[in-house]
Amino acid sequence: MSSTVSTGTKGRPGKGVRAGRPHAAWALPGVLFFAFFAIAPMVLAFYLSFTKWNGLGDPEPAGLANWQKLFDDPRLTQSITVTVLLTVVSWTFQTVVSLLLGVWAAGRQRNRAVLSAIFFTPFLLSSTAIALLFYSLLDPNFGIIRGDTFGSTSGAFLAIVFVGGWQFIPFHTLIYQGGARQIPEVLYQAAAIDGAGRYRQFFSITLPQLRNTATTSSVLMIVGSLTYFETVLILTQGGPGTDTAILPYLMYEAGFKSYDFGYASAIASFLVVAATALSLLLVRLTGFGAMRSTREGM
Amino acid sequence: MESYSRRWFLGAGATTLISATGLTACGSGSGSGSSGGTITAMVYGDDAVKVQTAAVTRFNASAAAKKAKGKIKLEKVPGSDYPAKLRTAMGSPHAPDVFFNWGGGSIKAYKDADQLIDLTDTIESDPVLKDGFLPSVLAAGALSGRNFGIPMRGMQPVMLFYNKAIFAEHKLQPPTTWDQLLDINAKLKKAKITPFALGGADIWPELMWLEYLVDRIGGPEVFEKIKNGDSSGWGDPAVLKAAETVKQLIDDGAFGKGFSSVAYTNKGAPAVFAKGKAAMHLMGSWEYSTQLGEFPDFAKKSLGWCAFPKYDGGAGDIRNVVGNPTNYWSVNARTSNKDAAIAFLRECASEQYAKDLIANGDIPTTSNAANLLDASPNPEFAKFQYSMVQQAPAFTLSWDQAVDPNISTPMLTEINKLFVGKSSPSQFVTALQGLK
């Protein structure tokens, strides 16, 4: 096997071959853009997490003080708990609804296309607009649902889950719709011949066939929920008390309300590490990277 | 996907990102480094900014500007991100020469970084500035007795507004003592009217209750001590007593049930008040213009106002006021033309400046304002407000503006916890004592 490689021209493989794979330099604009706007700020934030800086003058070295403070902060544990809970509940809510909607919308009838287009509109609105809209709808005096929604922990939490779902379910519905349309019709025809009913077809064909789709959608939901921010900022501001203060909100508060940029950077760095670890874990556990076929034997 | 990656990116490096954009955003101004005569003034760009715009135009054409060889360029920053934008600009080479602020804690970090000019001696030696403003207002914006600001907008004392129609219908009088307030409270509840509107979602309207109660129970000295950096001041019995009083009001239903879901900023609480769902509203003087804008009929016919009542046995004078005395201009220590900056600040003590404020519905904090009040859109309200501030033995700056931002943020969180019942009055006091 290896002998075939050494027969080419000397030097790096691919040199002298004009056609075929594009040159690495083509990626340069993208790489530079990413480096300047994502990597560099991340590195800077990590550096700032070891300093004390209120935005004026030069950052002063602070050693591990910010990290010490972070791990001593009772709000860290609380916000991790809130984030985990928010992720689990949001995932369940969004997955169930968008799976059902997506499978339904995968049908070919005319009204479904029209309705699907309507369902998709919330995703086109900005998170801020949506949050403001629901804030008014939940007003205890003039809204349509009149209660002290944001004064109770469960009310505030469920409002965030619902508003987040309302916004993102259309997107995931679209993914599931695409996935469901990919399922070969012959499977259903064969199942029908075997006498399988609608429910049996759904659980034995549709659901298993949507495995990869579900993985894609779930990874997006879970990693996305770590960075949930605008909805919390507008609806609850982390309240009541600190009961819905998720990590990105804590970071915002430390940075742009308290001007404690060192501490805010520590939270931001922690968030980057946690999000990266979680997505790697998800990719590993779900076999997302391997992308095994769902059509084995076909 | 798009928003998902954007948020992820924000989470990754928001702090550095914002500083980077801040640097470029402010690059358009000529900044303090320019050798020319033009200096910049950064101001909060809301409706009232037309007063400053007019002042700048007037100043730039004046003899004072020629003498100081300087002109002012006004940089209007819209919206509530003003404090964050200012912080970024002040940390950059393009800092403004003169800038709008709330006095007290809002400028403490700049003072500590030696970025402000101490104006105490300038004021003392300049009759225009020294006699131009109400002394309590000048003092309220100071830090440790030194002046770093010149008043430049209307006064914003907090007062108790009430619905005259409801009060007349139930034969009530505006309260002057706490017992009377409790009595009114009980009668209104019997009539199924929420006694007080409260925009609890914003937290700062909740803060107003504590500010007044601590003042009335313990006197202005209690918070004065805290403001000067002594966090043991939170342990004063007046703070605990105020927190307990608030707790009683909440448990008693004085604010209704849903107050945590009502905001002031989206006009929620003003609507509750104007539509007669609540009979009273403890709010800054801007409540008047808000009501005039949103519910003009209510503002003209039924809106009444009075001072916060006296607390029986308390040490505080009923004439004491809390709120925002006004906004201030401060001068950057790195300014290239201090003479022009000071000359411009003197403009704020002029009669024309005060007239412009009056025409805008604001009450100037200048000592000549009393003669101008008849020209106000509502002279009766203007006079009440002016004499309230003029006669106040003490004007306590809103706590969240008086202390450093890294104290005020957790302080507001603790106040919210007290109001939603997440912490008891004694836990509240303990938590505040722990703030450093």
XYZ file of C-alpha atoms in Angstrom, chain A residues 37-38 40-42 44-45 48 53-57 123 127 135-136 138-142 146-151 153 167-168 171 220 223-224 227-230 237 239-243 251 253 255-261 264-265 268 271-272 275-276, chain B residues 1-4 6-19 82-88 90-92 109-110 113 115 201-203 257-263 266-268 271-272 275 277 404-410 413 416-417 420 422:
122
model
C -13.432 37.588 15.546
C -13.594 34.334 17.485
C -8.549 36.307 19.390
C -11.392 37.536 21.625
C -11.492 34.128 23.275
C -8.095 37.814 25.250
C -11.024 36.912 27.479
C -8.510 38.987 31.202
C -10.106 45.348 35.263
C -13.017 47.761 35.514
C -12.675 48.967 31.951
C -10.505 51.965 32.843
C -6.763 52.060 32.572
C -38.003 31.720 13.676
C -35.324 36.852 19.983
C -43.606 39.955 28.167
C -46.651 42.004 27.225
C -47.970 37.776 30.283
C -48.695 41.129 31.939
C -50.671 40.448 35.143
C -53.027 43.383 34.556
C -53.419 43.712 30.828
C -52.819 37.127 33.997
C -50.785 35.816 36.862
C -47.600 36.644 38.631
C -45.604 34.720 36.030
C -42.241 36.324 36.696
C -42.664 36.542 40.450
C -39.533 30.571 40.099
C -39.006 30.571 18.692
C -36.931 27.493 17.904
C -36.428 25.541 12.976
C -28.009 22.134 18.291
C -25.322 23.445 22.929
C -27.633 26.328 22.029
C -25.792 30.237 25.397
C -29.398 31.229 25.881
C -29.349 34.896 26.702
C -31.712 37.502 25.219
C -33.317 39.473 34.237
C -35.099 36.699 38.575
C -37.002 36.175 40.741
C -33.946 36.768 42.878
C -31.283 34.787 41.038
C -33.450 31.794 40.192
C -21.411 37.014 32.658
C -24.189 41.188 34.734
C -19.268 42.675 32.800
C -21.780 45.285 31.804
C -23.544 46.095 35.035
C -20.788 45.694 37.633
C -17.899 46.476 35.238
C -15.972 43.578 36.715
C -14.485 42.487 33.405
C -16.959 38.284 33.544
C -14.068 36.885 31.510
C -16.991 33.455 29.748
C -18.609 28.727 29.489
C -16.381 28.111 26.478
C -19.719 24.159 25.942
C -16.811 22.610 24.079
C -28.343 28.402 13.351
C -27.367 31.949 12.659
C -28.417 33.262 16.034
C -27.094 30.189 17.755
C -23.783 34.431 17.188
C -24.662 33.835 20.793
C -21.921 31.303 21.170
C -19.503 33.813 19.815
C -20.773 36.487 22.169
C -20.321 34.155 25.091
C -16.792 33.489 24.004
C -15.443 36.965 24.003
C -18.079 39.539 24.738
C -15.888 41.673 26.912
C -13.039 42.059 24.500
C -15.411 42.327 21.579
C -17.247 45.219 23.116
C -14.075 47.042 24.003
C -25.034 54.944 27.995
C -23.125 53.828 31.134
C -21.456 50.920 29.321
C -20.603 53.066 26.283
C -19.161 55.766 28.496
C -17.080 53.233 30.404
C -15.643 51.920 27.149
C -13.276 56.531 28.980
C -10.962 53.530 28.846
C -9.936 54.382 25.287
C -14.415 54.624 39.229
C -13.362 57.550 37.045
C -8.581 56.270 38.077
C -9.705 60.718 35.178
C -39.769 43.731 37.304
C -37.413 46.693 37.062
C -36.322 46.399 40.726
C -50.082 39.981 43.670
C -48.442 40.362 40.289
C -46.080 43.256 40.911
C -42.979 41.225 40.016
C -44.335 40.815 36.499
C -45.049 44.503 36.022
C -42.363 46.813 34.697
C -42.716 49.391 29.359
C -45.312 51.733 30.939
C -46.960 48.802 32.725
C -51.043 52.052 33.184
C -52.082 50.154 36.336
C -56.568 53.014 34.931
C -56.363 49.494 39.346
C -20.175 51.781 42.918
C -21.687 49.607 40.139
C -20.113 46.450 41.563
C -22.091 47.046 44.778
C -25.306 48.284 43.200
C -25.807 45.229 40.980
C -25.850 42.635 43.808
C -30.600 41.490 43.339
C -35.532 41.774 44.477
C -35.106 38.671 46.658
C -40.341 38.206 45.982
C -36.751 34.669 48.563
